[in-house]
Amino acid sequence: MGERLEQTPRVTDSGRNIAGRGKPRPAFALWGLLSAPLAWLLVVYVGSLALLVVSAFFSLDDFTGKPTTDLTTGNISEAFTQGEYVSLVGRSIGVAVAATLLCFALAMPTAFYIARLASRRTRRALIVALILPLWTGYLVKAFALRAVLAPGSDYGDGGFMSGLVGWSPGFGYVAVTLTLAYLWFPYMLLPIYAGLERLPNSMLDASADLGAGSLRTFRLVMLPLLLPSIAAGSIFTFSLSLGDYITVKIVGGTAQMIGNIIERALLAPNQPLAAAFTLWPMLIMVAYLAVMGRAGAFKNL
Amino acid sequence: MKKVSALAVALLGVVTLGACGGGDDGGAMLEELGEGEGAVNLVAWAGYVEDGSTDPNVDWVSDFEAETGCEVNVKIGNSSDEMVELMQSGEYDAVSASGDATLRLIAGGDVVPVNTDLIPNYADVFEGLKNKPWNSVDGKAYGVPHGRGANLLVYNTEAGAAPSSIVDMFSPDSPYAGKISVYDSPIYIADAAIYLMATQPELGITNPYALDQTQFDAAIAALETQKSIVGQYWALYTDQQAALENGSVTLGTTWQVIVNLAKANGAKIDSTLHDEGATGWSDTWMVSSKAKHPNCAYKWLNHIISPKANAGVAEWFGEAPSNAKSCALTADPNHCATFHADDEEYFSKVYYWTTPTKDCLDGRDVECVPYSEWVNAWNKLRA
């Protein structure tokens, strides 16, 4: 809590300063500045979401394959009550959670090392090294992992992994989880690193003085203070994983996630059903954001 | 908040109006051929529009561009469904549509009748391909026949003797279990129906696209069983090619062009037609109702069924050409015999992709399962 108390006044101060400088009509200036992005947000962002929700109620002409404006709840009930789709959504959430946990498990010690143990020089080099993959295209990375994870076979060499260690998970949900964790790792690392850097040394010292071991300090002092950062990082990794469908196509084998079923419906082409499927990730993300908001994620973004 | 909702409503109105405006505004048939517009945008199956970039010897686009001044832009459609979706966008001038897309495109007003008088090469097209239910309505041609063929079985030549039966694709004790690759599209349900025609004749299936509810459920059950022996479902032909090259797939449904591409990269594979009869295609080049380059589109239609280009496509893709004169121009003099170009009896064993409708296509007086249900069933199967 201490860290938050420290920060809050600073933010308010500078906020007041900015507003104070535009003396004659601060409100006018502010709206002038914000109107363009705000309009964009409303029309393009909220507008298209609203459209998506409305078109989920449209129906499809059986033969021409085109949406008509006759309203129906058929798509929604198809998307939300059929066992196959519900289990698919369950699996998608499972993959997103697993990828998020994997990112966290890898990012926590890495970030701790960079923020607390590394020398200043190493720190800079490591941060650059860990951010550098963000410069590489998504597809390049996904296909690289395809080359790594490809299963071996009697009739071919398989990927690097099966060549090197004689085993690979092959294509499927495990491969998808690994690839997603690899893709989104920096998004978990950076918030945790930022959180760790702000963590006052005095707290850790106090904890040690009071006789807590390092594990206990981690559990009772660091983790609660870092929770907002972890929550913020997990929003990135969870939402990016949940919505992904390209990685699934590249390393998924026969695996499918929500995004794939949306794509299928779109290409069918059955836009209303696709729109109905998109309500799933929307609802899941709203719920997830609500939970993470309680964990303080938005205080650190 | 009021403003927000007002805006949203206005926006919705605009978009809805736009969406409703489509459909019946289809342009009329072209009466006279004019100057080319300098470009033509095509939606085509992989291997249908080759400009030498895949293989320097495979090129029937460059002459066309030089001759007509129409620059060819091609968008590969990976499935009939995708092609319908692309054509609905109105961004393309012409499409190589299979029989499970043509009627949907016609009904949706996305394509217009084609004036075959403006396409001199149409005269040389096999009579057996003209004015068929999948390329015409009321005797009005909606396109020019491109060629036809059967979906083949591809197998790894080191994995054993050549398979001859579709049973190997479906039986849980298939010697290829776990390394089987299946075409990822609702239309594949018809392949299961062909399997049932051979193994469960009591179901009484005569046309794999005319399935009543009982027959349809049996086909889906066969596909559910098949799931346990499938290694991958392929939607992109490049995925199938890669899997054949690295050996992770040893048996699968394929098009000949994929076999050609993979073989060129050293894959030890071959293809065969299974004994039970197979699904196949008879493709038609159609012109969009919103074509921005109609003259170039007509020139392309005439070009792609010209003896030389048609022979080139037929050999590259591995199908029977539509132009009778093409048979004299193929590099392999036996190509037309191998692919049964004018062998109507052979093609009676090939079930061309067709859009299943409620009215049974085989004329039975029961209700058949329409294509939209095929899509839903397939999506659930794959979910």
CSV table of N, CA and C in Angstrom, one decimal, chain A residues 70-192:
chain,number,residue,atom,x,y,z
A,70,ASP,N,-34.1,-9.4,-40.6
A,70,ASP,CA,-35.0,-10.1,-39.7
A,70,ASP,C,-34.4,-10.5,-38.4
A,71,LEU,N,-34.9,-10.1,-37.3
A,71,LEU,CA,-34.2,-10.3,-36.1
A,71,LEU,C,-34.5,-11.7,-35.5
A,72,THR,N,-33.5,-12.4,-35.0
A,72,THR,CA,-33.7,-13.7,-34.4
A,72,THR,C,-32.7,-13.9,-33.2
A,73,THR,N,-33.1,-14.7,-32.3
A,73,THR,CA,-32.1,-15.0,-31.2
A,73,THR,C,-31.5,-16.4,-31.5
A,74,GLY,N,-31.7,-16.9,-32.7
A,74,GLY,CA,-31.2,-18.2,-33.0
A,74,GLY,C,-29.7,-18.3,-32.9
A,75,ASN,N,-29.0,-17.3,-33.4
A,75,ASN,CA,-27.5,-17.3,-33.4
A,75,ASN,C,-27.0,-17.3,-32.0
A,76,ILE,N,-27.6,-16.5,-31.2
A,76,ILE,CA,-27.1,-16.4,-29.8
A,76,ILE,C,-27.3,-17.8,-29.1
A,77,SER,N,-28.5,-18.4,-29.3
A,77,SER,CA,-28.7,-19.6,-28.6
A,77,SER,C,-27.8,-20.7,-29.2
A,78,GLU,N,-27.6,-20.7,-30.5
A,78,GLU,CA,-26.6,-21.6,-31.1
A,78,GLU,C,-25.2,-21.5,-30.5
A,79,ALA,N,-24.8,-20.2,-30.3
A,79,ALA,CA,-23.4,-20.0,-29.8
A,79,ALA,C,-23.3,-20.3,-28.3
A,80,PHE,N,-24.4,-20.1,-27.6
A,80,PHE,CA,-24.3,-20.2,-26.1
A,80,PHE,C,-24.8,-21.4,-25.5
A,81,THR,N,-25.6,-22.2,-26.3
A,81,THR,CA,-26.2,-23.4,-25.6
A,81,THR,C,-25.7,-24.7,-26.2
A,82,GLN,N,-25.0,-24.7,-27.3
A,82,GLN,CA,-24.6,-25.9,-27.9
A,82,GLN,C,-23.3,-26.4,-27.1
A,83,GLY,N,-23.4,-27.7,-26.7
A,83,GLY,CA,-22.3,-28.2,-25.8
A,83,GLY,C,-20.9,-28.1,-26.5
A,84,GLU,N,-20.9,-28.4,-27.8
A,84,GLU,CA,-19.6,-28.3,-28.5
A,84,GLU,C,-18.9,-26.9,-28.4
A,85,TYR,N,-19.7,-25.9,-28.5
A,85,TYR,CA,-19.2,-24.6,-28.5
A,85,TYR,C,-18.8,-24.1,-27.1
A,86,VAL,N,-19.7,-24.6,-26.1
A,86,VAL,CA,-19.3,-24.2,-24.7
A,86,VAL,C,-18.0,-24.9,-24.3
A,87,SER,N,-17.9,-26.1,-24.7
A,87,SER,CA,-16.6,-26.8,-24.3
A,87,SER,C,-15.4,-26.2,-25.1
A,88,LEU,N,-15.7,-25.7,-26.3
A,88,LEU,CA,-14.6,-25.0,-27.0
A,88,LEU,C,-14.2,-23.7,-26.3
A,89,VAL,N,-15.2,-23.0,-25.8
A,89,VAL,CA,-14.9,-21.8,-25.0
A,89,VAL,C,-14.1,-22.1,-23.8
A,90,GLY,N,-14.5,-23.2,-23.1
A,90,GLY,CA,-13.8,-23.7,-21.9
A,90,GLY,C,-12.4,-23.9,-22.2
A,91,ARG,N,-12.1,-24.7,-23.3
A,91,ARG,CA,-10.7,-25.0,-23.7
A,91,ARG,C,-10.0,-23.7,-24.0
A,92,SER,N,-10.6,-22.7,-24.7
A,92,SER,CA,-9.9,-21.5,-25.0
A,92,SER,C,-9.5,-20.8,-23.8
A,93,ILE,N,-10.4,-20.7,-22.8
A,93,ILE,CA,-10.1,-20.0,-21.5
A,93,ILE,C,-8.9,-20.8,-20.9
A,94,GLY,N,-9.0,-22.1,-20.9
A,94,GLY,CA,-7.9,-22.9,-20.3
A,94,GLY,C,-6.5,-22.6,-21.0
A,95,VAL,N,-6.5,-22.5,-22.3
A,95,VAL,CA,-5.3,-22.2,-23.0
A,95,VAL,C,-4.8,-20.8,-22.6
A,96,ALA,N,-5.7,-19.8,-22.5
A,96,ALA,CA,-5.4,-18.4,-22.2
A,96,ALA,C,-4.8,-18.3,-20.8
A,97,VAL,N,-5.5,-19.1,-19.8
A,97,VAL,CA,-5.0,-19.1,-18.5
A,97,VAL,C,-3.6,-19.7,-18.4
A,98,ALA,N,-3.5,-20.9,-19.0
A,98,ALA,CA,-2.2,-21.6,-19.0
A,98,ALA,C,-1.1,-20.7,-19.6
A,99,ALA,N,-1.3,-20.0,-20.7
A,99,ALA,CA,-0.3,-19.2,-21.3
A,99,ALA,C,0.0,-18.0,-20.3
A,100,THR,N,-1.0,-17.5,-19.7
A,100,THR,CA,-0.8,-16.4,-18.7
A,100,THR,C,0.1,-16.9,-17.5
A,101,LEU,N,-0.2,-18.0,-17.0
A,101,LEU,CA,0.5,-18.6,-15.9
A,101,LEU,C,2.0,-18.8,-16.3
A,102,LEU,N,2.1,-19.4,-17.5
A,102,LEU,CA,3.5,-19.7,-18.0
A,102,LEU,C,4.3,-18.4,-18.1
A,103,CYS,N,3.6,-17.3,-18.7
A,103,CYS,CA,4.3,-16.0,-18.8
A,103,CYS,C,4.7,-15.5,-17.4
A,104,PHE,N,3.8,-15.7,-16.5
A,104,PHE,CA,4.1,-15.2,-15.1
A,104,PHE,C,5.2,-15.9,-14.5
A,105,ALA,N,5.2,-17.3,-14.6
A,105,ALA,CA,6.2,-18.1,-14.0
A,105,ALA,C,7.6,-17.7,-14.6
A,106,LEU,N,7.6,-17.4,-15.9
A,106,LEU,CA,8.9,-17.0,-16.5
A,106,LEU,C,9.3,-15.6,-16.2
A,107,ALA,N,8.3,-14.7,-16.2
A,107,ALA,CA,8.6,-13.3,-16.1
A,107,ALA,C,9.0,-12.9,-14.7
A,108,MET,N,8.4,-13.5,-13.7
A,108,MET,CA,8.7,-13.1,-12.3
A,108,MET,C,10.2,-13.2,-11.9
A,109,PRO,N,10.8,-14.4,-12.1
A,109,PRO,CA,12.2,-14.4,-11.7
A,109,PRO,C,13.1,-13.6,-12.7
A,110,THR,N,12.7,-13.5,-14.0
A,110,THR,CA,13.5,-12.8,-14.9
A,110,THR,C,13.5,-11.3,-14.5
A,111,ALA,N,12.3,-10.8,-14.2
A,111,ALA,CA,12.1,-9.4,-13.9
A,111,ALA,C,12.8,-9.1,-12.6
A,112,PHE,N,12.8,-10.0,-11.6
A,112,PHE,CA,13.4,-9.8,-10.4
A,112,PHE,C,14.9,-9.7,-10.5
A,113,TYR,N,15.5,-10.6,-11.4
A,113,TYR,CA,16.9,-10.5,-11.6
A,113,TYR,C,17.3,-9.2,-12.2
A,114,ILE,N,16.5,-8.8,-13.3
A,114,ILE,CA,16.9,-7.6,-14.0
A,114,ILE,C,16.7,-6.4,-13.0
A,115,ALA,N,15.6,-6.3,-12.3
A,115,ALA,CA,15.4,-5.1,-11.5
A,115,ALA,C,16.2,-5.0,-10.2
A,116,ARG,N,16.6,-6.2,-9.7
A,116,ARG,CA,17.1,-6.1,-8.3
A,116,ARG,C,18.6,-6.6,-8.2
A,117,LEU,N,18.9,-7.6,-9.1
A,117,LEU,CA,20.2,-8.2,-8.9
A,117,LEU,C,21.3,-7.8,-10.0
A,118,ALA,N,20.8,-7.5,-11.2
A,118,ALA,CA,21.8,-7.3,-12.3
A,118,ALA,C,22.4,-5.9,-12.1
A,119,SER,N,23.7,-5.8,-12.6
A,119,SER,CA,24.4,-4.5,-12.5
A,119,SER,C,23.7,-3.6,-13.5
A,120,ARG,N,23.9,-2.3,-13.4
A,120,ARG,CA,23.2,-1.4,-14.2
A,120,ARG,C,23.4,-1.7,-15.7
A,121,ARG,N,24.6,-2.1,-16.1
A,121,ARG,CA,24.9,-2.4,-17.5
A,121,ARG,C,24.2,-3.6,-18.0
A,122,THR,N,24.3,-4.6,-17.2
A,122,THR,CA,23.6,-5.9,-17.6
A,122,THR,C,22.1,-5.6,-17.7
A,123,ARG,N,21.6,-4.8,-16.8
A,123,ARG,CA,20.2,-4.5,-16.8
A,123,ARG,C,19.7,-3.9,-18.1
A,124,ARG,N,20.5,-3.0,-18.5
A,124,ARG,CA,20.1,-2.3,-19.8
A,124,ARG,C,20.1,-3.3,-21.0
A,125,ALA,N,21.2,-4.1,-21.0
A,125,ALA,CA,21.3,-5.1,-22.1
A,125,ALA,C,20.2,-6.1,-22.0
A,126,LEU,N,19.9,-6.5,-20.8
A,126,LEU,CA,18.8,-7.5,-20.7
A,126,LEU,C,17.4,-7.0,-21.2
A,127,ILE,N,17.2,-5.7,-20.8
A,127,ILE,CA,15.9,-5.2,-21.2
A,127,ILE,C,15.8,-5.1,-22.7
A,128,VAL,N,16.9,-4.6,-23.3
A,128,VAL,CA,16.9,-4.5,-24.7
A,128,VAL,C,16.7,-5.9,-25.3
A,129,ALA,N,17.4,-6.9,-24.8
A,129,ALA,CA,17.3,-8.2,-25.3
A,129,ALA,C,15.9,-8.8,-25.2
A,130,LEU,N,15.2,-8.4,-24.1
A,130,LEU,CA,13.9,-9.0,-23.9
A,130,LEU,C,12.8,-8.2,-24.7
A,131,ILE,N,13.1,-7.0,-25.0
A,131,ILE,CA,12.1,-6.2,-25.8
A,131,ILE,C,12.3,-6.4,-27.3
A,132,LEU,N,13.5,-6.8,-27.7
A,132,LEU,CA,13.9,-6.9,-29.1
A,132,LEU,C,12.9,-7.8,-29.9
A,133,PRO,N,12.5,-9.0,-29.3
A,133,PRO,CA,11.6,-9.8,-30.0
A,133,PRO,C,10.3,-9.1,-30.5
A,134,LEU,N,9.9,-8.0,-29.8
A,134,LEU,CA,8.7,-7.3,-30.2
A,134,LEU,C,8.9,-6.7,-31.6
A,135,TRP,N,10.1,-6.5,-32.0
A,135,TRP,CA,10.4,-5.9,-33.3
A,135,TRP,C,10.1,-7.0,-34.4
A,136,THR,N,10.1,-8.2,-34.0
A,136,THR,CA,9.9,-9.3,-35.0
A,136,THR,C,8.4,-9.5,-35.2
A,137,GLY,N,8.1,-9.8,-36.5
A,137,GLY,CA,6.6,-10.0,-36.8
A,137,GLY,C,6.1,-11.2,-36.0
A,138,TYR,N,4.8,-11.1,-35.7
A,138,TYR,CA,4.1,-12.2,-35.1
A,138,TYR,C,4.2,-13.5,-35.9
A,139,LEU,N,4.0,-13.4,-37.2
A,139,LEU,CA,4.0,-14.6,-38.0
A,139,LEU,C,5.3,-15.2,-38.0
A,140,VAL,N,6.4,-14.4,-38.1
A,140,VAL,CA,7.7,-14.9,-38.1
A,140,VAL,C,8.0,-15.8,-36.9
A,141,LYS,N,7.5,-15.3,-35.7
A,141,LYS,CA,7.7,-16.0,-34.5
A,141,LYS,C,6.9,-17.3,-34.4
A,142,ALA,N,5.7,-17.2,-34.9
A,142,ALA,CA,4.8,-18.3,-34.8
A,142,ALA,C,5.3,-19.4,-35.7
A,143,PHE,N,5.8,-19.0,-36.9
A,143,PHE,CA,6.3,-20.1,-37.8
A,143,PHE,C,7.7,-20.6,-37.3
A,144,ALA,N,8.4,-19.8,-36.6
A,144,ALA,CA,9.7,-20.3,-36.0
A,144,ALA,C,9.4,-21.4,-35.0
A,145,LEU,N,8.3,-21.2,-34.2
A,145,LEU,CA,7.9,-22.2,-33.3
A,145,LEU,C,7.4,-23.4,-33.9
A,146,ARG,N,6.7,-23.2,-35.1
A,146,ARG,CA,6.2,-24.4,-35.9
A,146,ARG,C,7.4,-25.2,-36.3
A,147,ALA,N,8.5,-24.5,-36.7
A,147,ALA,CA,9.7,-25.3,-37.1
A,147,ALA,C,10.3,-26.0,-35.9
A,148,VAL,N,10.2,-25.4,-34.7
A,148,VAL,CA,10.8,-26.0,-33.5
A,148,VAL,C,10.0,-27.2,-33.1
A,149,LEU,N,8.7,-27.0,-33.1
A,149,LEU,CA,7.8,-28.0,-32.4
A,149,LEU,C,7.3,-29.1,-33.3
A,150,ALA,N,7.5,-29.0,-34.7
A,150,ALA,CA,7.0,-30.0,-35.6
A,150,ALA,C,7.3,-31.4,-35.1
A,151,PRO,N,6.3,-32.3,-35.1
A,151,PRO,CA,6.5,-33.7,-34.6
A,151,PRO,C,7.4,-34.5,-35.5
A,152,GLY,N,8.2,-35.4,-35.0
A,152,GLY,CA,9.0,-36.3,-35.8
A,152,GLY,C,8.1,-37.3,-36.4
A,153,SER,N,8.6,-38.0,-37.4
A,153,SER,CA,7.9,-39.0,-38.1
A,153,SER,C,8.8,-40.0,-38.8
A,154,ASP,N,8.3,-41.2,-39.1
A,154,ASP,CA,9.2,-42.2,-39.7
A,154,ASP,C,9.5,-41.7,-41.1
A,155,TYR,N,8.8,-40.8,-41.7
A,155,TYR,CA,9.0,-40.4,-43.1
A,155,TYR,C,9.5,-39.0,-43.2
A,156,GLY,N,9.9,-38.4,-42.1
A,156,GLY,CA,10.5,-37.0,-42.2
A,156,GLY,C,11.2,-36.7,-40.9
A,157,ASP,N,11.9,-35.6,-40.9
A,157,ASP,CA,12.8,-35.2,-39.8
A,157,ASP,C,12.1,-34.6,-38.6
A,158,GLY,N,10.9,-34.0,-38.9
A,158,GLY,CA,10.3,-33.2,-37.8
A,158,GLY,C,11.0,-32.0,-37.5
A,159,GLY,N,10.7,-31.3,-36.4
A,159,GLY,CA,11.3,-30.0,-36.1
A,159,GLY,C,12.6,-30.1,-35.3
A,160,PHE,N,13.1,-28.9,-35.0
A,160,PHE,CA,14.4,-28.9,-34.3
A,160,PHE,C,14.3,-29.6,-32.9
A,161,MET,N,13.2,-29.5,-32.3
A,161,MET,CA,13.1,-30.1,-30.9
A,161,MET,C,13.2,-31.6,-31.0
A,162,SER,N,12.4,-32.2,-31.9
A,162,SER,CA,12.4,-33.7,-32.0
A,162,SER,C,13.8,-34.1,-32.5
A,163,GLY,N,14.4,-33.3,-33.3
A,163,GLY,CA,15.8,-33.7,-33.8
A,163,GLY,C,16.8,-33.6,-32.7
A,164,LEU,N,16.6,-32.6,-31.7
A,164,LEU,CA,17.6,-32.4,-30.7
A,164,LEU,C,17.4,-33.3,-29.5
A,165,VAL,N,16.2,-33.4,-29.0
A,165,VAL,CA,15.9,-34.2,-27.8
A,165,VAL,C,15.1,-35.5,-28.1
A,166,GLY,N,14.8,-35.7,-29.3
A,166,GLY,CA,14.0,-36.9,-29.7
A,166,GLY,C,12.6,-36.9,-29.3
A,167,TRP,N,12.1,-35.8,-28.8
A,167,TRP,CA,10.7,-35.7,-28.5
A,167,TRP,C,10.2,-34.3,-28.7
A,168,SER,N,8.9,-34.1,-29.1
A,168,SER,CA,8.3,-32.8,-29.1
A,168,SER,C,6.8,-33.0,-28.8
A,169,PRO,N,6.2,-31.9,-28.3
A,169,PRO,CA,4.8,-32.1,-27.9
A,169,PRO,C,3.9,-32.2,-29.2
A,170,GLY,N,4.5,-32.0,-30.3
A,170,GLY,CA,3.7,-32.1,-31.6
A,170,GLY,C,2.7,-30.9,-31.6
A,171,PHE,N,1.9,-30.9,-32.6
A,171,PHE,CA,1.0,-29.8,-32.8
A,171,PHE,C,-0.3,-30.1,-32.0
A,172,GLY,N,-0.8,-29.1,-31.2
A,172,GLY,CA,-2.0,-29.3,-30.4
A,172,GLY,C,-2.0,-28.2,-29.4
A,173,TYR,N,-2.8,-28.4,-28.4
A,173,TYR,CA,-3.1,-27.3,-27.4
A,173,TYR,C,-1.8,-27.0,-26.6
A,174,VAL,N,-0.9,-28.0,-26.4
A,174,VAL,CA,0.3,-27.7,-25.7
A,174,VAL,C,1.2,-26.8,-26.5
A,175,ALA,N,1.3,-27.1,-27.8
A,175,ALA,CA,2.1,-26.2,-28.7
A,175,ALA,C,1.5,-24.8,-28.8
A,176,VAL,N,0.2,-24.7,-28.8
A,176,VAL,CA,-0.5,-23.4,-28.8
A,176,VAL,C,-0.1,-22.6,-27.6
A,177,THR,N,-0.2,-23.3,-26.4
A,177,THR,CA,0.1,-22.6,-25.2
A,177,THR,C,1.5,-22.1,-25.1
A,178,LEU,N,2.4,-23.0,-25.5
A,178,LEU,CA,3.8,-22.6,-25.5
A,178,LEU,C,4.1,-21.4,-26.4
A,179,THR,N,3.5,-21.5,-27.6
A,179,THR,CA,3.7,-20.4,-28.6
A,179,THR,C,3.1,-19.1,-28.1
A,180,LEU,N,1.9,-19.2,-27.6
A,180,LEU,CA,1.3,-17.9,-27.1
A,180,LEU,C,2.1,-17.3,-25.9
A,181,ALA,N,2.6,-18.2,-25.1
A,181,ALA,CA,3.4,-17.7,-23.9
A,181,ALA,C,4.7,-17.0,-24.5
A,182,TYR,N,5.3,-17.6,-25.5
A,182,TYR,CA,6.5,-17.0,-26.1
A,182,TYR,C,6.2,-15.7,-26.8
A,183,LEU,N,5.0,-15.6,-27.4
A,183,LEU,CA,4.6,-14.4,-28.1
A,183,LEU,C,4.4,-13.2,-27.2
A,184,TRP,N,3.7,-13.5,-26.1
A,184,TRP,CA,3.2,-12.4,-25.2
A,184,TRP,C,4.1,-12.2,-24.0
A,185,PHE,N,5.2,-13.0,-23.8
A,185,PHE,CA,6.0,-12.9,-22.7
A,185,PHE,C,6.4,-11.4,-22.3
A,186,PRO,N,6.9,-10.6,-23.3
A,186,PRO,CA,7.3,-9.2,-22.9
A,186,PRO,C,6.2,-8.4,-22.3
A,187,TYR,N,5.0,-8.7,-22.7
A,187,TYR,CA,3.9,-7.9,-22.1
A,187,TYR,C,3.6,-8.2,-20.6
A,188,MET,N,4.1,-9.4,-20.2
A,188,MET,CA,4.0,-9.7,-18.8
A,188,MET,C,5.3,-9.2,-18.1
A,189,LEU,N,6.4,-9.3,-18.7
A,189,LEU,CA,7.7,-8.9,-18.1
A,189,LEU,C,7.7,-7.5,-17.8
A,190,LEU,N,7.3,-6.6,-18.7
A,190,LEU,CA,7.5,-5.2,-18.5
A,190,LEU,C,6.7,-4.6,-17.3
A,191,PRO,N,5.4,-4.9,-17.2
A,191,PRO,CA,4.8,-4.4,-16.0
A,191,PRO,C,5.4,-4.9,-14.7
A,192,ILE,N,5.7,-6.2,-14.7
A,192,ILE,CA,6.3,-6.7,-13.4
A,192,ILE,C,7.7,-6.0,-13.1
